[in-house]
Amino acid sequence: MRKSTFCVLLACYALGIVLAKYNLFPLPIHHFTGFSIYTLFTIGICISLWSARSIFIGVAALLFILIGGHSFTLHKRLIKEILSFETQEKVPLLATIDKSVKKTRSGFTASLQLHSLTAEVLLKANVFTADSCFAELQKGDTIRCSVPLSSIRSPANPYQFNYKDFAMGQAIYFQIFLKEDQWSLISAPIKSTQKRVEIYKKRCTDFLKHNITKKDAFGLVKAMILGDKSSLDPLIKDQFRDTGAIHVLAVSGLHVGIVLALLIFFLGLLPLPFRIKKWSVTLIPLVLIWCFAVLTGSSPSVIRACTMVSFFLCAKLLNKHGDIFYIVLLTGFFILVWDPNMLFNLSFQFSFLAILGIVLFMPILDELMQARSPVLRFFTASIKVSIAAQVPLFLLMIHYFNQFPLYFIPSSLLAIPLATIIIWLGVLSIFFSFIPMANMIAKLLLKGSEKTSELLLFCIDHLSQLPMTTWNELYLHSSSLIIGYAGILALILAYYLSNKKLLLAGGFCFIGLSINHNLNIANSHQELTTTIYHIKNKSLVEIYDKGVSYIINPDRLTNEEILKWTHKNNLAHYIKERHILPYSSSINQYPLNQSTLWIFEEPPENIWDLVQESDIVLIRNARQDQIPDKKKGTIILDGSSPFYIPNTYNTRQFAFIKKIDDCE
């Protein structure tokens, strides 16, 4: 199968998932799927006599769109069935600790596998408790509890981190809150697989902790080798993020590749016959990288990387040329078949775009950047990989994080070689630590890993202190994101197909991106919208009037809290000015840009004659009989009022926000 055909079919499968997610299919999708299978079979036989390849690909593309949508529909039904187990009443449960217990600000948390005593189904949930005894539990332990099973709430504010979607990406749909007297421990078999993995991981952690003297170095080595960032200082995380080196902290494809290179290097030194070495250099790394994945917590990014490596090694074992492009697409296809919702997972998007960027842009950069010296080739190779990975991620980083690291090239030149040394020495030291006669070698190797990690921390710390580390205050609308990636795709195809029309199309796409961005700014400056934030049981009202932000702060939040919760929403609305209105129960009228804000504890009867169509009326203690019919303005009501109209962003004091004419 040609690369272009494979790309088209995979893109059609992904398009079907997107259409199903946003309910854009006009008829029940399973009817389309059955009809398409029959159509494909019939048309395929008829046109095969004429070798009409293009027609066949078109029908196959339609089929993949419908199958992708059908798979996502089945996935939604499964989630709906799982969520039907939610209950506010106490239910008896057996729960196994699926991930190690972690300490939080208010207590402890862990991931559980739930074995319901009333239904034959396996569920996963996050547990939260303030009980200090819970911290002594280990992965694989089983507890008995009787608690309500509640689903994870959606975010209460616009542009807030969607923890619900993040948890659903890990197949976690529920949350449990435990008190001291609501659970009891049931001894788990000491020889279970989970317990063995946890014992080995704890032994590795203790070895690192006892032999690394610097706290920051210990946290860095532990994060890069064992995938546990709990001991890492948040300030260090911020420095790595701002300099564009955050990818070296999370165990992912980079770490799997480094470990794989280490294994292949040492296995290649063994004096074995050719056939035996061929099998050993393939099968042993294949087994050990999956052991590494289990030891580091089996995160989705590691599983994806190990899956790609498995395809590559199997192709090598079968004397086949393992085209990395096919391997990436094939891995993505299998992951989407297994879980269609992964298409909307941020980690999935970043990892696959980065790998595709390296695969597609490296040949282009190889022609532009050539070096004869081995030293220069090493540095130019690192620069080319960094640029190739960042080009497809540039738009996505702006869309999600509203910033872009400007020093990603020097940070990668420093971080990747040093991270390679840290991982190599750290993995070897842990290996020798299990050999009694080689304990001294293990300590020496770990000391080298510690010194290298200190050097990396020193470099990142000084790099983060340079001016203009990140390009902040950026915003990219979803429509502009789609247009931008269409332009990038057109430019890539123009290079590989030597097509000037595609080059011209890519240029027009980027012109369209600029036009669309400016249209979004112009439209936002003509809007009058109201946003209500729910912040730690307090409320904050923000009104956007023709590009100007007016903030009403009845619960007296600090300026830092206001900026934190409104910043990204202000970027999305392209705010030019900000005004914090002084709130007082004695002040009822606030002039805005082109309208008026009225605030009342209880509205006077004669006030409705003064309210204009563009005005906003905020009522803190409203009753239904206080709101006359057929009045003008936008009404914001107390959430406890019987007139309350629920919406996506509920708050303690206020609800939104509906035209009074629509509330009859």
XYZ file of C-alpha atoms in Angstrom:
664
model
C 0.000 0.000 0.000
C 1.303 3.420 -0.941
C 2.037 5.932 1.789
C -0.495 8.385 0.385
C -3.255 5.748 0.419
C -2.420 4.717 3.975
C -2.464 8.373 5.092
C -5.832 8.989 3.426
C -7.453 5.957 5.066
C -6.092 6.810 8.518
C -7.166 10.443 8.126
C -10.649 9.282 7.108
C -10.841 7.022 10.154
C -9.899 9.964 12.389
C -12.414 12.191 10.563
C -15.147 9.674 11.311
C -14.274 9.819 15.003
C -14.452 13.629 14.963
C -17.819 13.614 13.148
C -19.248 11.116 15.634
C -17.967 13.085 18.638
C -19.766 16.231 17.510
C -22.874 14.339 16.287
C -22.489 15.424 12.656
C -23.793 12.208 11.089
C -27.325 12.719 9.734
C -28.528 9.133 10.330
C -27.711 6.352 12.827
C -24.170 5.442 12.037
C -24.582 1.660 12.118
C -27.020 1.914 9.178
C -24.317 3.748 7.212
C -21.698 1.168 8.144
C -23.743 -1.820 7.025
C -24.720 -0.088 3.795
C -21.110 0.943 3.127
C -19.751 -2.573 3.626
C -22.271 -3.907 1.123
C -21.524 -1.005 -1.273
C -17.773 -1.551 -1.023
C -18.124 -5.266 -1.741
C -20.410 -4.741 -4.741
C -18.576 -1.779 -6.300
C -15.189 -3.379 -5.645
C -16.119 -6.445 -7.690
C -17.639 -4.354 -10.488
C -14.826 -1.870 -10.938
C -11.959 -4.312 -10.408
C -12.375 -5.294 -14.062
C -11.486 -1.730 -15.056
C -8.735 -1.263 -12.409
C -10.384 1.926 -11.238
C -8.056 2.363 -8.281
C -9.106 5.902 -7.516
C -12.789 4.965 -7.313
C -11.982 2.046 -5.043
C -9.905 4.269 -2.730
C -12.777 6.769 -2.594
C -15.240 4.094 -1.519
C -12.710 2.710 0.977
C -12.202 6.216 2.383
C -15.967 6.541 2.901
C -15.973 3.173 4.619
C -13.159 4.215 6.979
C -15.007 7.423 7.862
C -18.082 5.446 8.803
C -16.182 2.725 10.665
C -14.301 5.380 12.634
C -17.570 7.052 13.572
C -19.134 3.713 14.449
C -16.219 2.787 16.728
C -16.526 6.105 18.581
C -20.286 5.612 18.928
C -19.714 2.189 20.493
C -17.117 3.763 22.785
C -19.638 6.405 23.923
C -22.204 3.703 24.642
C -19.646 1.828 26.735
C -18.843 4.973 28.727
C -22.562 5.627 29.235
C -22.994 2.075 30.523
C -20.046 2.509 32.900
C -21.377 5.825 34.220
C -24.723 4.165 34.971
C -23.054 2.633 38.046
C -22.861 6.079 39.646
C -24.831 6.219 42.871
C -25.219 8.565 45.818
C -25.941 5.642 48.124
C -23.236 3.568 49.773
C -22.270 0.462 47.805
C -19.984 -2.350 48.998
C -16.764 -2.494 46.976
C -13.528 -4.400 46.791
C -10.766 -2.114 45.488
C -7.180 -2.868 44.470
C -4.545 -0.137 44.556
C -3.695 0.361 40.870
C -1.144 3.176 41.286
C 1.023 4.093 44.244
C -0.451 6.342 46.919
C 0.608 9.981 46.534
C 0.506 12.804 49.035
C -1.511 15.925 48.199
C -2.080 19.210 49.997
C -5.209 17.938 51.727
C -4.347 14.268 52.203
C -3.616 11.280 49.995
C -4.781 10.025 46.623
C -4.441 6.853 44.566
C -5.972 5.067 41.606
C -8.165 2.051 42.340
C -9.512 -0.895 40.395
C -13.013 -1.490 41.699
C -14.510 -4.963 41.901
C -18.184 -4.352 42.574
C -19.855 -6.844 44.878
C -23.208 -6.207 43.215
C -22.204 -6.278 39.533
C -19.744 -8.290 37.461
C -17.801 -5.351 36.088
C -14.317 -3.908 36.543
C -14.225 -0.143 37.103
C -11.475 2.372 37.908
C -11.694 5.340 40.243
C -9.541 7.912 42.006
C -9.690 7.850 45.783
C -9.107 10.833 48.086
C -8.672 10.582 51.833
C -7.134 12.432 54.762
C -6.431 9.193 56.636
C -2.666 8.919 57.228
C -2.922 5.114 57.459
C -3.851 5.053 53.793
C -0.320 6.228 52.917
C 1.080 2.874 54.084
C -0.774 0.974 51.345
C 1.187 -0.271 48.352
C 0.303 -1.022 44.782
C -1.518 -4.368 44.636
C -3.078 -4.127 48.115
C -6.816 -4.744 48.296
C -9.235 -2.841 50.516
C -12.904 -3.228 51.334
C -15.075 -0.123 51.520
C -18.701 0.980 51.437
C -19.045 4.453 49.910
C -21.017 6.365 47.271
C -19.632 6.089 43.748
C -19.683 9.527 42.106
C -18.551 10.548 38.630
C -15.816 13.138 38.137
C -17.184 16.631 37.691
C -16.658 18.752 34.623
C -14.596 21.937 35.072
C -16.502 24.777 36.723
C -14.797 27.551 34.769
C -13.979 28.271 31.116
C -10.470 27.239 30.005
C -9.904 25.465 33.320
C -7.871 22.253 33.209
C -10.349 19.506 32.339
C -9.464 16.871 34.896
C -12.486 14.793 33.861
C -11.191 14.337 30.301
C -7.678 13.694 31.636
C -8.972 10.941 33.930
C -11.165 9.447 31.202
C -8.061 9.176 29.025
C -6.747 6.766 31.677
C -10.107 4.894 31.834
C -10.929 6.469 35.227
C -14.579 7.545 35.446
C -15.323 7.778 39.171
C -14.009 9.331 42.362
C -14.315 8.145 45.951
C -13.879 10.073 49.191
C -12.900 7.868 52.138
C -13.006 8.580 55.850
C -11.007 6.703 58.479
C -13.801 4.301 59.404
C -14.980 3.578 55.848
C -12.307 1.160 54.680
C -10.372 -1.893 55.825
C -7.312 -3.668 54.399
C -7.510 -7.149 52.925
C -4.046 -8.719 52.592
C -3.088 -9.163 48.960
C -1.015 -12.154 47.789
C 2.631 -11.234 48.312
C 3.597 -12.939 45.040
C 1.170 -11.043 42.807
C 2.652 -9.317 39.761
C 1.675 -5.851 40.963
C 3.246 -6.431 44.362
C 6.462 -7.701 42.784
C 6.704 -4.659 40.519
C 6.047 -2.358 43.464
C 8.682 -4.116 45.581
C 11.300 -3.758 42.821
C 10.362 -0.112 42.255
C 10.621 0.637 45.963
C 14.004 -1.066 46.104
C 15.215 1.036 43.165
C 13.876 4.202 44.812
C 15.615 3.376 48.098
C 18.884 2.720 46.264
C 18.680 6.115 44.553
C 17.683 7.920 47.746
C 20.467 6.450 49.857
C 23.214 7.167 47.341
C 22.220 10.566 45.889
C 22.951 13.333 48.365
C 21.375 16.324 46.589
C 17.578 16.501 46.833
C 17.057 18.112 43.430
C 19.386 15.643 41.718
C 17.528 12.744 43.354
C 14.178 14.082 42.144
C 15.503 14.507 38.599
C 17.098 11.038 38.382
C 14.019 9.426 39.908
C 11.738 11.182 37.404
C 13.833 10.265 34.364
C 14.502 6.620 35.288
C 11.446 5.511 37.301
C 8.862 7.940 35.932
C 8.031 9.315 39.397
C 8.049 13.129 39.546
C 6.692 13.379 43.097
C 10.127 14.334 44.505
C 10.763 17.014 41.879
C 10.600 20.656 42.947
C 7.747 22.534 41.145
C 10.188 25.368 40.408
C 12.400 22.954 38.467
C 9.393 21.775 36.470
C 8.601 25.389 35.581
C 12.194 25.999 34.468
C 12.178 22.935 32.208
C 8.808 23.958 30.763
C 9.858 27.561 30.088
C 13.054 26.498 28.322
C 11.346 23.837 26.192
C 13.042 20.860 27.879
C 10.007 19.542 29.760
C 9.942 16.410 27.575
C 13.042 15.002 29.288
C 11.223 14.865 32.650
C 8.302 12.682 31.591
C 9.222 9.119 30.649
C 8.251 8.842 26.982
C 9.601 7.828 23.593
C 12.888 9.660 24.195
C 13.626 7.566 27.290
C 12.518 4.317 25.637
C 14.826 5.079 22.705
C 17.755 5.797 25.031
C 17.223 2.545 26.944
C 16.810 0.624 23.667
C 20.079 2.049 22.313
C 21.838 1.023 25.532
C 20.518 -2.541 25.296
C 21.373 -2.960 21.618
C 24.868 -1.547 22.188
C 25.785 -3.999 24.962
C 24.089 -6.989 23.330
C 25.958 -6.225 20.140
C 29.262 -6.602 22.018
C 28.501 -10.216 22.954
C 30.638 -12.764 20.995
C 27.710 -14.799 19.667
C 27.075 -16.514 16.307
C 25.277 -14.337 13.768
C 21.884 -16.080 13.982
C 21.859 -16.178 17.769
C 22.970 -12.538 17.992
C 20.258 -11.510 15.524
C 17.555 -13.055 17.693
C 19.076 -11.875 20.977
C 19.518 -8.265 19.809
C 15.834 -8.250 18.824
C 13.946 -10.335 21.391
C 15.838 -9.380 24.559
C 15.371 -5.607 24.034
C 11.741 -6.263 23.088
C 11.106 -7.945 26.447
C 13.194 -5.516 28.501
C 11.631 -2.312 27.138
C 8.202 -3.620 28.167
C 9.638 -4.404 31.602
C 10.916 -0.804 31.668
C 7.401 0.384 30.746
C 5.859 -1.590 33.620
C 8.507 -0.376 36.081
C 7.919 3.288 35.161
C 4.158 3.069 35.621
C 2.911 2.103 32.135
C 1.962 5.646 31.183
C 0.182 6.052 27.803
C 3.208 7.780 26.252
C 5.511 4.887 27.218
C 3.021 2.308 25.940
C 2.831 4.126 22.596
C 6.630 4.269 22.336
C 7.016 0.591 23.239
C 4.366 -0.339 20.672
C 6.271 1.499 17.936
C 9.549 -0.132 18.994
C 7.856 -3.550 18.990
C 6.690 -3.090 15.386
C 10.174 -1.942 14.375
C 11.978 -4.861 16.062
C 9.525 -7.423 14.709
C 10.014 -6.079 11.175
C 13.786 -6.284 11.663
C 13.486 -9.870 12.913
C 11.510 -10.834 9.801
C 14.141 -9.227 7.521
C 11.689 -6.509 6.536
C 12.524 -2.846 6.111
C 10.803 -1.148 9.057
C 9.672 2.149 7.528
C 9.249 4.431 10.539
C 6.480 6.346 8.743
C 4.366 3.204 8.390
C 5.159 2.187 11.965
C 3.984 5.533 13.360
C 0.741 5.454 11.366
C 0.118 1.785 12.164
C 0.645 2.418 15.884
C -1.724 5.372 15.773
C -4.341 3.284 13.965
C -4.191 0.448 16.518
C -4.433 2.916 19.414
C -7.479 4.627 17.881
C -9.134 1.264 17.238
C -8.517 0.301 20.863
C -9.697 3.675 22.246
C -11.140 6.192 19.727
C -11.271 8.865 22.428
C -7.440 8.964 22.433
C -7.648 11.171 19.329
C -8.611 14.043 21.661
C -5.944 13.208 24.247
C -3.338 15.966 24.528
C -0.448 13.559 25.148
C -1.431 11.496 22.087
C -1.572 14.603 19.885
C 1.789 15.949 21.039
C 3.702 12.674 20.843
C 2.478 11.660 17.392
C 2.829 15.119 15.902
C 6.393 15.321 17.234
C 7.325 11.928 15.755
C 5.656 12.692 12.431
C 7.471 16.035 12.387
C 10.824 14.285 12.838
C 10.004 11.745 10.123
C 8.690 14.265 7.583
C 10.885 17.305 8.182
C 14.254 15.621 8.751
C 14.844 14.945 5.010
C 14.103 18.610 4.291
C 16.457 19.820 7.030
C 19.149 17.338 5.927
C 19.292 19.117 2.586
C 19.401 22.569 4.177
C 21.874 21.833 7.005
C 24.920 19.746 6.125
C 28.191 19.405 8.058
C 31.395 17.518 7.357
C 32.982 17.543 10.789
C 31.764 14.742 13.141
C 31.398 17.243 15.974
C 29.376 19.611 13.817
C 27.273 16.693 12.541
C 26.395 15.798 16.126
C 25.271 19.326 16.955
C 23.465 19.890 13.673
C 21.664 16.559 14.090
C 20.388 17.651 17.516
C 19.320 21.021 16.110
C 17.523 19.395 13.178
C 15.657 16.954 15.429
C 14.586 19.798 17.731
C 13.348 21.950 14.854
C 11.606 19.027 13.129
C 9.760 18.118 16.328
C 8.779 21.708 17.162
C 7.444 22.741 13.735
C 4.209 20.679 13.956
C 3.876 21.418 17.696
C 4.173 25.206 17.359
C 0.489 25.856 16.640
C -0.704 23.249 19.143
C 1.377 24.748 21.971
C -0.034 28.204 21.291
C -3.581 26.839 21.181
C -3.351 24.932 24.471
C -0.733 26.806 26.520
C -0.722 30.335 25.017
C 3.078 30.396 24.961
C 6.050 29.036 23.068
C 9.607 28.414 24.385
C 12.080 30.453 22.362
C 15.170 28.650 23.660
C 14.085 25.128 22.693
C 17.165 24.641 20.457
C 19.871 25.418 23.077
C 17.879 23.615 25.759
C 17.634 20.507 23.570
C 21.360 20.682 22.756
C 22.040 20.595 26.482
C 19.210 18.440 27.801
C 19.169 15.501 25.385
C 22.899 14.529 25.604
C 22.943 15.025 29.374
C 19.656 13.125 29.772
C 21.147 10.266 27.759
C 24.125 10.071 30.133
C 21.857 10.289 33.206
C 19.609 7.472 31.981
C 22.445 5.232 30.819
C 24.413 5.557 34.061
C 21.260 5.370 36.185
C 19.909 2.237 34.483
C 23.317 0.522 34.665
C 23.707 1.444 38.340
C 20.294 -0.053 39.170
C 21.191 -3.197 37.219
C 24.477 -3.647 39.110
C 22.761 -2.890 42.434
C 20.986 -6.265 42.176
C 24.385 -8.017 41.913
C 25.940 -8.358 45.417
C 29.540 -8.363 44.171
C 29.032 -5.242 42.020
C 27.635 -2.863 44.620
C 30.653 -0.566 44.417
C 30.325 -0.332 40.621
C 26.642 0.571 41.023
C 27.472 3.400 43.424
C 30.174 4.789 41.144
C 27.830 4.762 38.143
C 25.087 6.432 40.165
C 27.535 9.091 41.360
C 28.249 9.900 37.709
C 24.516 10.109 37.027
C 24.092 12.447 40.019
C 26.875 14.802 38.856
C 25.436 14.869 35.333
C 21.972 15.686 36.691
C 23.463 18.550 38.726
C 25.066 19.872 35.544
C 21.736 19.652 33.712
C 19.941 21.482 36.534
C 22.645 24.166 36.514
C 22.318 24.702 32.744
C 18.503 24.812 32.759
C 18.478 27.174 35.745
C 20.787 29.687 34.007
C 19.010 29.297 30.683
C 15.638 30.052 32.296
C 17.023 33.316 33.716
C 17.804 34.722 30.286
C 15.456 37.413 28.934
C 12.619 36.401 26.588
C 12.700 32.744 27.602
C 9.137 32.226 26.445
C 6.862 33.997 24.015
C 3.749 34.633 26.107
C 0.292 36.160 25.640
C -0.454 34.113 22.510
C -3.840 32.808 21.465
C -4.992 30.737 18.508
C -8.633 29.937 17.826
C -9.621 26.379 16.886
C -10.541 27.446 13.347
C -7.134 29.095 12.921
C -5.479 25.915 14.246
C -7.183 23.802 11.560
C -6.248 26.270 8.797
C -2.637 26.342 10.019
C -2.254 22.564 9.953
C -3.866 22.451 6.506
C -1.133 24.847 5.374
C 1.643 22.735 6.932
C 0.246 19.591 5.282
C 0.075 21.341 1.907
C 3.704 22.464 2.188
C 4.871 18.940 3.118
C 3.016 17.423 0.162
C 4.373 20.149 -2.110
C 7.939 19.159 -1.162
C 7.502 15.394 -1.520
C 5.348 15.557 -4.667
C 7.220 18.527 -6.219
C 3.888 20.221 -6.810
C 3.880 24.011 -7.127
C 0.095 24.181 -6.811
C 0.274 22.637 -3.343
C 2.992 25.128 -2.427
C 0.668 27.932 -3.501
C -2.207 26.327 -1.556
C -0.053 26.232 1.589
C 0.718 29.918 1.201
C -2.968 30.738 0.817
C -3.714 28.707 3.957
C -1.338 30.828 6.037
C -2.816 33.996 4.536
C -6.234 32.642 5.486
C -4.951 31.939 8.995
C -3.947 35.592 9.366
C -7.300 36.796 8.018
C -9.248 34.415 10.257
C -7.241 35.499 13.300
C -7.985 39.170 12.652
C -11.662 38.426 12.026
C -11.834 36.682 15.408
C -10.341 39.775 17.041
C -12.796 42.063 15.258
C -15.792 39.885 16.182
C -14.731 39.633 19.836
C -14.561 43.431 20.042
C -18.208 43.617 18.987
C -19.506 41.177 21.600
C -21.192 41.719 24.943
C -20.712 38.572 27.012
C -20.748 37.643 30.689
C -18.587 35.008 32.373
C -19.060 33.785 35.943
C -16.196 32.027 37.715
C -16.451 29.621 40.626
C -13.261 29.962 42.679
C -12.933 28.051 45.967
C -16.599 28.534 46.893
C -16.409 32.175 45.874
C -17.773 33.952 42.825
C -16.341 36.374 40.310
C -18.294 38.060 37.513
C -16.558 39.344 34.392
C -18.314 41.260 31.626
C -16.750 41.737 28.192
C -18.070 44.837 26.491
C -16.548 45.716 23.110
C -13.056 44.469 23.978
C -13.017 45.858 27.531
C -13.158 43.657 30.651
C -15.209 44.742 33.678
C -14.761 42.633 36.814
C -17.180 42.552 39.759
C -15.567 41.030 42.824
C -18.277 40.589 45.497
C -16.271 38.045 47.508
C -13.101 40.171 47.557
C -10.690 37.831 45.821
C -7.065 38.942 45.572
C -5.679 40.420 42.365
C -3.491 37.320 41.922
C -6.535 35.034 42.061
C -8.433 37.248 39.631
C -5.550 37.257 37.147
C -5.041 33.497 37.453
C -8.635 32.587 36.617
C -9.386 35.250 34.013
C -6.091 35.316 32.099
C -6.750 32.686 29.443
C -10.362 33.751 28.975
C -9.155 37.314 28.423
C -6.724 36.084 25.764
C -9.581 34.275 24.031
C -11.623 37.500 24.001
C -8.636 39.661 22.939
C -9.152 42.029 25.876
C -7.629 45.489 25.413
C -8.472 46.994 28.818
C -9.383 45.719 32.277
C -11.361 47.487 35.003
C -12.128 46.091 38.461
C -15.364 47.732 39.577
C -15.585 48.616 43.308
C -18.348 46.431 44.669
C -20.657 47.767 47.375
C -24.243 46.992 48.276
C -24.970 50.728 48.114
C -23.804 51.071 44.486
C -26.392 49.921 41.960
C -25.280 51.318 38.611
C -21.969 50.872 36.758
C -21.412 52.410 33.315
C -19.663 50.031 30.941
C -18.294 50.684 27.463
C -21.576 50.734 25.544
C -24.029 49.469 28.131
C -24.828 49.644 31.849
C -24.474 47.119 34.656
C -27.095 47.117 37.430
C -26.452 45.244 40.700
C -29.159 44.692 43.319
C -29.636 42.545 46.363
C -33.363 42.792 45.554
C -34.475 44.861 42.549
C -36.881 47.808 43.063
C -40.138 47.550 41.168
C -39.582 50.765 39.180
C -36.086 49.847 37.967
C -37.257 47.856 34.948
C -38.342 50.969 33.114
C -34.752 52.236 33.200
C -33.137 49.040 31.919
C -32.153 49.099 28.239
C -31.867 46.172 25.823
C -28.047 46.075 26.060
C -27.942 46.413 29.863
C -27.013 43.671 32.322
C -28.910 43.230 35.595
C -27.235 41.207 38.346
C -29.621 40.141 41.148
C -28.163 38.472 44.221
C -31.386 37.564 46.048
C -33.922 37.082 43.300
C -37.311 35.370 43.415
C -39.361 34.397 40.432
C -42.169 36.804 41.269
C -39.663 39.683 41.331
C -38.890 39.334 37.617
C -41.686 40.774 35.464
C -42.385 39.269 32.064
C -41.320 40.923 28.848
C -38.544 43.070 30.285
C -35.369 44.071 28.516
C -31.740 43.335 29.329
C -29.718 40.294 30.292
C -30.583 38.969 33.755
C -28.091 37.237 36.045
C -29.831 35.463 38.909
C -28.887 33.942 42.228
C -28.201 30.225 41.789
C -30.484 29.361 44.717
C -33.422 31.222 43.174
C -36.421 29.176 41.957
C -35.924 31.090 38.718
C -32.462 29.557 38.424
C -31.545 28.310 34.948
C -28.653 25.805 35.073
C -25.777 26.105 32.628
C -22.321 24.664 32.089
C -20.491 26.920 34.530
C -22.413 26.808 37.806
C -21.372 29.022 40.699
C -22.256 29.356 44.325
C -23.992 32.715 44.083
C -24.841 33.324 40.469
C -26.337 31.454 37.602
C -26.385 32.627 34.058
C -27.550 34.641 32.158
C -30.491 34.466 29.915
C -32.538 37.047 28.106
C -35.682 37.709 30.053
C -37.735 37.333 26.869
C -36.540 33.720 26.656
C -37.506 32.859 30.228
C -41.269 32.742 29.975
